[in-house]
Tab-separated table of C-alpha atoms and ligand atoms in Angstrom:
chain	number	residue	atom	x	y	z
A	1	UNK	CA	-11.543	59.472	87.342
A	2	UNK	CA	-11.726	62.115	90.451
A	3	UNK	CA	-8.110	63.813	91.516
A	4	UNK	CA	-8.445	61.407	94.703
A	5	UNK	CA	-7.660	57.933	92.125
A	6	UNK	CA	-4.931	59.867	90.956
A	7	UNK	CA	-3.387	60.461	94.355
A	8	UNK	CA	-4.429	56.782	95.310
A	9	UNK	CA	-2.064	55.878	92.165
A	10	UNK	CA	0.603	57.886	93.229
A	11	UNK	CA	1.137	56.218	96.711
A	12	UNK	CA	0.731	52.660	94.823
A	13	UNK	CA	3.469	53.958	92.648
A	14	UNK	CA	5.716	55.474	96.038
A	15	UNK	CA	5.377	51.767	96.998
A	16	UNK	CA	5.710	49.828	93.631
A	17	UNK	CA	8.999	51.055	93.469
A	18	UNK	CA	10.127	50.792	96.658
A	19	UNK	CA	9.733	47.338	96.216
A	20	UNK	CA	12.583	47.860	94.045
A	21	UNK	CA	14.862	49.252	97.188
A	22	UNK	CA	16.914	46.022	97.730
A	23	UNK	CA	19.248	46.306	94.186
A	24	UNK	CA	23.127	47.164	94.759
A	25	UNK	CA	23.666	50.886	94.246
A	26	UNK	CA	24.119	50.868	90.533
A	27	UNK	CA	20.665	49.543	90.363
A	28	UNK	CA	19.043	51.797	92.827
A	29	UNK	CA	20.960	55.308	90.606
A	30	UNK	CA	19.173	53.562	88.221
A	31	UNK	CA	15.680	52.343	89.621
A	32	UNK	CA	15.848	56.150	90.733
A	33	UNK	CA	16.499	57.723	87.508
A	34	UNK	CA	13.089	56.264	86.077
A	35	UNK	CA	11.049	57.075	89.405
A	36	UNK	CA	12.305	60.777	89.194
A	37	UNK	CA	11.706	61.049	85.242
A	38	UNK	CA	8.048	59.428	85.795
A	39	UNK	CA	7.151	62.290	88.047
A	40	UNK	CA	8.834	65.094	86.540
A	41	UNK	CA	7.067	63.583	83.393
A	42	UNK	CA	3.546	64.299	85.236
A	43	UNK	CA	4.506	67.611	85.796
A	44	UNK	CA	5.658	68.131	82.031
A	45	UNK	CA	2.414	66.819	81.448
A	46	UNK	CA	0.480	68.942	83.974
A	47	UNK	CA	2.053	72.335	81.533
A	48	UNK	CA	1.046	70.351	78.338
A	49	UNK	CA	-2.386	70.113	79.463
A	50	UNK	CA	-2.201	73.675	80.922
A	51	UNK	CA	-0.966	75.029	77.503
A	52	UNK	CA	-3.453	73.215	74.919
A	53	UNK	CA	-6.376	74.281	77.517
A	54	UNK	CA	-7.456	70.271	78.532
A	55	UNK	CA	-10.191	70.137	80.970
A	56	UNK	CA	-9.680	69.103	85.053
A	57	UNK	CA	-11.190	65.874	83.924
A	58	UNK	CA	-8.747	65.445	81.176
A	59	UNK	CA	-5.928	66.686	82.954
A	60	UNK	CA	-6.520	63.861	85.879
A	61	UNK	CA	-7.004	61.042	82.670
A	62	UNK	CA	-3.522	62.665	81.111
A	63	UNK	CA	-1.630	62.789	84.620
A	64	UNK	CA	-2.437	58.924	85.099
A	65	UNK	CA	-1.039	58.090	82.037
A	66	UNK	CA	1.845	59.789	82.382
A	67	UNK	CA	2.487	58.542	86.229
A	68	UNK	CA	2.324	54.589	84.466
A	69	UNK	CA	3.863	55.230	80.593
A	70	UNK	CA	6.739	53.557	82.332
A	71	UNK	CA	6.064	51.392	85.352
A	72	UNK	CA	7.456	48.357	83.355
A	73	UNK	CA	10.812	49.956	83.449
A	74	UNK	CA	10.997	48.903	87.269
A	75	UNK	CA	10.893	44.661	86.284
A	76	UNK	CA	12.425	45.385	82.976
A	77	UNK	CA	14.972	46.613	84.878
A	78	UNK	CA	15.370	44.131	87.295
A	79	UNK	CA	14.967	40.828	85.091
A	80	UNK	CA	17.562	42.508	82.094
A	81	UNK	CA	19.617	45.401	83.843
A	82	UNK	CA	18.925	47.864	80.667
A	83	UNK	CA	16.743	50.042	79.784
A	84	UNK	CA	16.825	48.709	75.877
A	85	UNK	CA	13.990	47.283	74.976
A	86	UNK	CA	15.474	45.374	72.143
A	87	UNK	CA	18.086	43.157	74.285
A	88	UNK	CA	15.370	42.994	76.942
A	89	UNK	CA	11.494	43.116	76.719
A	90	UNK	CA	8.484	45.769	75.136
A	91	UNK	CA	8.963	48.032	78.565
A	92	UNK	CA	5.154	49.798	77.033
A	93	UNK	CA	3.622	45.818	76.864
A	94	UNK	CA	5.379	45.612	80.387
A	95	UNK	CA	3.480	48.493	81.471
A	96	UNK	CA	0.847	46.954	80.507
A	97	UNK	CA	1.571	43.690	82.052
A	98	UNK	CA	2.408	46.032	85.120
A	99	UNK	CA	-1.175	47.614	85.433
A	100	UNK	CA	-3.488	44.763	85.160
A	101	UNK	CA	-1.286	42.397	87.309
A	102	UNK	CA	-1.653	45.153	90.356
A	103	UNK	CA	-5.630	45.379	88.963
A	104	UNK	CA	-4.550	49.634	89.484
A	105	UNK	CA	-7.359	50.631	87.304
A	106	UNK	CA	-10.134	47.750	87.991
A	107	UNK	CA	-12.406	50.631	89.605
A	108	UNK	CA	-12.646	53.595	86.675
A	109	UNK	CA	-15.233	53.223	84.007
A	110	UNK	CA	-14.561	50.772	81.677
A	111	UNK	CA	-13.394	53.296	78.485
A	112	UNK	CA	-10.604	55.439	81.230
A	113	UNK	CA	-9.320	51.746	81.538
A	114	UNK	CA	-8.986	51.207	78.005
A	115	UNK	CA	-7.978	54.940	77.200
A	116	UNK	CA	-5.264	54.348	80.226
A	117	UNK	CA	-4.308	51.005	78.682
A	118	UNK	CA	-3.841	52.106	75.265
A	119	UNK	CA	-2.598	55.260	76.075
A	120	UNK	CA	0.709	53.943	77.755
A	121	UNK	CA	0.818	50.537	75.055
A	122	UNK	CA	1.485	53.225	72.292
A	123	UNK	CA	3.232	55.520	73.759
A	124	UNK	CA	6.522	54.224	72.486
A	125	UNK	CA	6.034	53.989	68.683
A	126	UNK	CA	8.467	54.874	66.308
A	127	UNK	CA	5.765	57.044	64.388
A	128	UNK	CA	1.933	56.990	64.707
A	129	UNK	CA	-0.249	56.000	62.223
A	130	UNK	CA	-1.500	58.667	61.016
A	131	UNK	CA	-5.082	58.850	62.695
A	132	UNK	CA	-6.564	56.442	65.875
A	133	UNK	CA	-9.745	56.769	65.775
A	134	UNK	CA	-10.510	56.748	69.288
A	135	UNK	CA	-10.549	59.606	71.779
A	136	UNK	CA	-7.310	58.392	72.843
A	137	UNK	CA	-4.852	59.789	70.296
A	138	UNK	CA	-5.466	63.364	72.423
A	139	UNK	CA	-3.443	61.313	74.851
A	140	UNK	CA	-1.008	59.078	73.566
A	141	UNK	CA	0.430	62.041	71.379
A	142	UNK	CA	0.150	63.763	75.119
A	143	UNK	CA	2.263	61.265	77.463
A	144	UNK	CA	4.958	60.737	73.788
A	145	UNK	CA	5.341	64.604	74.002
A	146	UNK	CA	5.469	64.986	77.683
A	147	UNK	CA	8.215	61.870	77.224
A	148	UNK	CA	10.577	63.637	75.036
A	149	UNK	CA	10.595	66.590	77.127
A	150	UNK	CA	11.835	64.448	80.177
A	151	UNK	CA	14.045	62.132	78.023
A	152	UNK	CA	16.358	65.527	77.238
A	153	UNK	CA	16.440	67.296	80.008
A	154	UNK	CA	17.626	63.085	82.191
A	155	UNK	CA	19.838	63.013	79.099
A	156	UNK	CA	21.352	66.518	79.666
A	157	UNK	CA	21.574	66.294	83.173
A	158	UNK	CA	23.842	62.487	82.623
A	159	UNK	CA	26.287	64.704	80.864
A	160	UNK	CA	26.283	67.072	83.505
A	161	UNK	CA	27.359	64.786	86.019
A	162	UNK	CA	30.720	63.111	86.795
A	163	UNK	CA	31.254	59.716	85.362
A	164	UNK	CA	30.808	57.866	88.389
A	165	UNK	CA	27.490	59.375	89.728
A	166	UNK	CA	25.919	58.657	85.921
A	167	UNK	CA	22.877	56.677	85.781
A	168	UNK	CA	24.706	53.859	83.786
A	169	UNK	CA	21.623	52.984	82.042
A	170	UNK	CA	20.499	56.252	80.400
A	171	UNK	CA	23.195	55.832	77.555
A	172	UNK	CA	21.412	52.096	76.545
A	173	UNK	CA	24.747	51.382	76.882
A	174	UNK	CA	26.424	53.305	74.069
A	175	UNK	CA	29.976	53.311	73.505
A	176	UNK	CA	31.394	57.097	73.884
A	177	UNK	CA	32.942	57.612	70.379
A	178	UNK	CA	33.854	60.611	69.104
A	179	UNK	CA	32.237	59.775	65.484
A	180	UNK	CA	28.827	59.909	64.352
A	181	UNK	CA	27.259	57.177	62.462
A	182	UNK	CA	26.489	58.151	58.898
A	183	UNK	CA	22.805	56.851	58.331
A	184	UNK	CA	21.508	59.040	61.638
A	185	UNK	CA	23.800	62.345	60.458
A	186	UNK	CA	22.147	61.555	56.747
A	187	UNK	CA	18.459	60.604	58.289
A	188	UNK	CA	19.064	63.871	60.320
A	189	UNK	CA	19.515	66.036	57.853
A	190	UNK	CA	17.508	64.727	55.623
A	191	UNK	CA	14.692	65.993	58.523
A	192	UNK	CA	13.796	62.265	59.278
A	193	UNK	CA	13.764	60.516	62.403
A	194	UNK	CA	16.453	58.455	64.010
A	195	UNK	CA	16.189	55.415	64.272
A	196	UNK	CA	17.289	53.229	67.567
A	197	UNK	CA	18.335	50.827	65.314
A	198	UNK	CA	20.759	52.518	63.350
A	199	UNK	CA	22.275	54.520	66.414
A	200	UNK	CA	25.950	52.601	67.263
A	201	UNK	CA	27.227	55.092	69.235
A	202	UNK	CA	26.301	57.796	71.988
A	203	UNK	CA	26.074	60.351	69.394
A	204	UNK	CA	23.957	58.629	67.047
A	205	UNK	CA	21.900	58.889	70.139
A	206	UNK	CA	22.030	62.464	70.931
A	207	UNK	CA	21.136	62.773	66.453
A	208	UNK	CA	17.844	60.889	67.778
A	209	UNK	CA	16.953	63.219	70.060
A	210	UNK	CA	17.354	65.863	68.271
A	211	UNK	CA	15.409	64.570	65.510
A	212	UNK	CA	12.211	64.448	67.312
A	213	UNK	CA	11.582	68.043	67.021
A	214	UNK	CA	10.270	65.968	63.353
A	215	UNK	CA	7.557	64.229	65.642
A	216	UNK	CA	5.994	66.677	68.307
A	217	UNK	CA	2.451	66.841	68.022
A	218	UNK	CA	1.569	69.903	70.668
A	219	UNK	CA	2.600	74.096	70.309
A	220	UNK	CA	2.665	74.182	74.085
A	221	UNK	CA	5.956	71.456	73.430
A	222	UNK	CA	7.962	72.959	71.126
A	223	UNK	CA	7.463	76.489	73.031
A	224	UNK	CA	8.776	74.522	76.129
A	225	UNK	CA	11.405	72.459	74.092
A	226	UNK	CA	13.164	76.557	73.516
A	227	UNK	CA	11.758	77.816	76.824
A	228	UNK	CA	13.938	75.298	77.808
A	229	UNK	CA	16.425	74.862	75.286
A	230	UNK	CA	17.360	71.634	75.176
A	231	UNK	CA	18.333	71.213	71.519
A	232	UNK	CA	21.060	73.373	71.424
A	233	UNK	CA	22.387	72.149	74.880
A	234	UNK	CA	22.419	68.442	73.373
A	235	UNK	CA	24.259	69.942	69.947
A	236	UNK	CA	26.839	71.518	71.990
A	237	UNK	CA	27.946	68.024	73.284
A	238	UNK	CA	27.953	66.826	69.634
A	239	UNK	CA	31.388	66.825	67.775
A	240	UNK	CA	32.196	69.729	66.108
A	241	UNK	CA	31.707	69.226	62.144
A	242	UNK	CA	29.927	71.245	58.981
A	243	UNK	CA	27.763	68.329	58.111
A	244	UNK	CA	26.524	67.836	62.205
A	245	UNK	CA	26.233	71.951	62.258
A	246	UNK	CA	23.692	71.609	58.259
A	247	UNK	CA	21.492	69.003	60.371
A	248	UNK	CA	21.140	70.927	63.759
A	249	UNK	CA	20.095	73.846	62.036
A	250	UNK	CA	17.588	72.092	60.099
A	251	UNK	CA	16.503	70.333	63.138
A	252	UNK	CA	16.313	74.458	64.751
A	253	UNK	CA	14.664	75.911	62.344
A	254	UNK	CA	11.589	72.950	61.524
A	255	UNK	CA	11.490	73.850	65.280
A	256	UNK	CA	11.468	77.389	65.307
A	257	UNK	CA	9.001	77.408	62.017
A	258	UNK	CA	6.268	75.747	63.473
A	259	UNK	CA	6.782	77.528	66.869
A	260	UNK	CA	5.458	80.115	64.484
A	261	UNK	CA	8.856	82.417	64.613
A	262	UNK	CA	10.869	83.365	62.370
B	301	FE2	FE1	9.057	57.745	79.602
């Protein structure tokens, strides 16, 4: 894949998003959120690619995966007014549908089409199979990490805005109550990934995002996560409780250990 082909995809992306410009102000905020997220995931991908020593050709492909991974979010929002897959449809599957309907990859070699489609299709699996026996494996791991890096940013930005200016779909409709669900806290405390279907309130969703430290693939991701201080900032928005603190401390020390820092 050539840089010029990636640029064409970028142009397509801009005009595709513009077709959602007829939504109401709340809808536009949510569309804009995913547009920004996409561009920032591309930037995260560039940082990961540089840190992990990808070739120029691999970097271009990885950026195409990043640009297309969430294109299904736009029709998902238009149709169901939510980014919650369980109340609508699997957004990775919807992304693939857009890629095919718009014939975006037609001019690429078959193996590159397959790689991009497969990485998009599998980017949101709860956990990956141990080893995917194809060159796609590395790209799936890259997009999963790049996506997480920006979702932490989106979520933290959300809390900094006054309520009236927040993109309503960020919190997935979870009520912002001063509690956590024991199953979510137990999972985090046990060093496991919190599952979305266990979450009932917004604090659970924060625990879930902290638990992503147990699902990172690359040293560069861990380094960027530490530099950007997302975990500590996210934890600071949780209720003060010794049990929560202990679970967060475990996640933080796991991140430091995995990063080779004591
Ligand atoms: Fe994403």
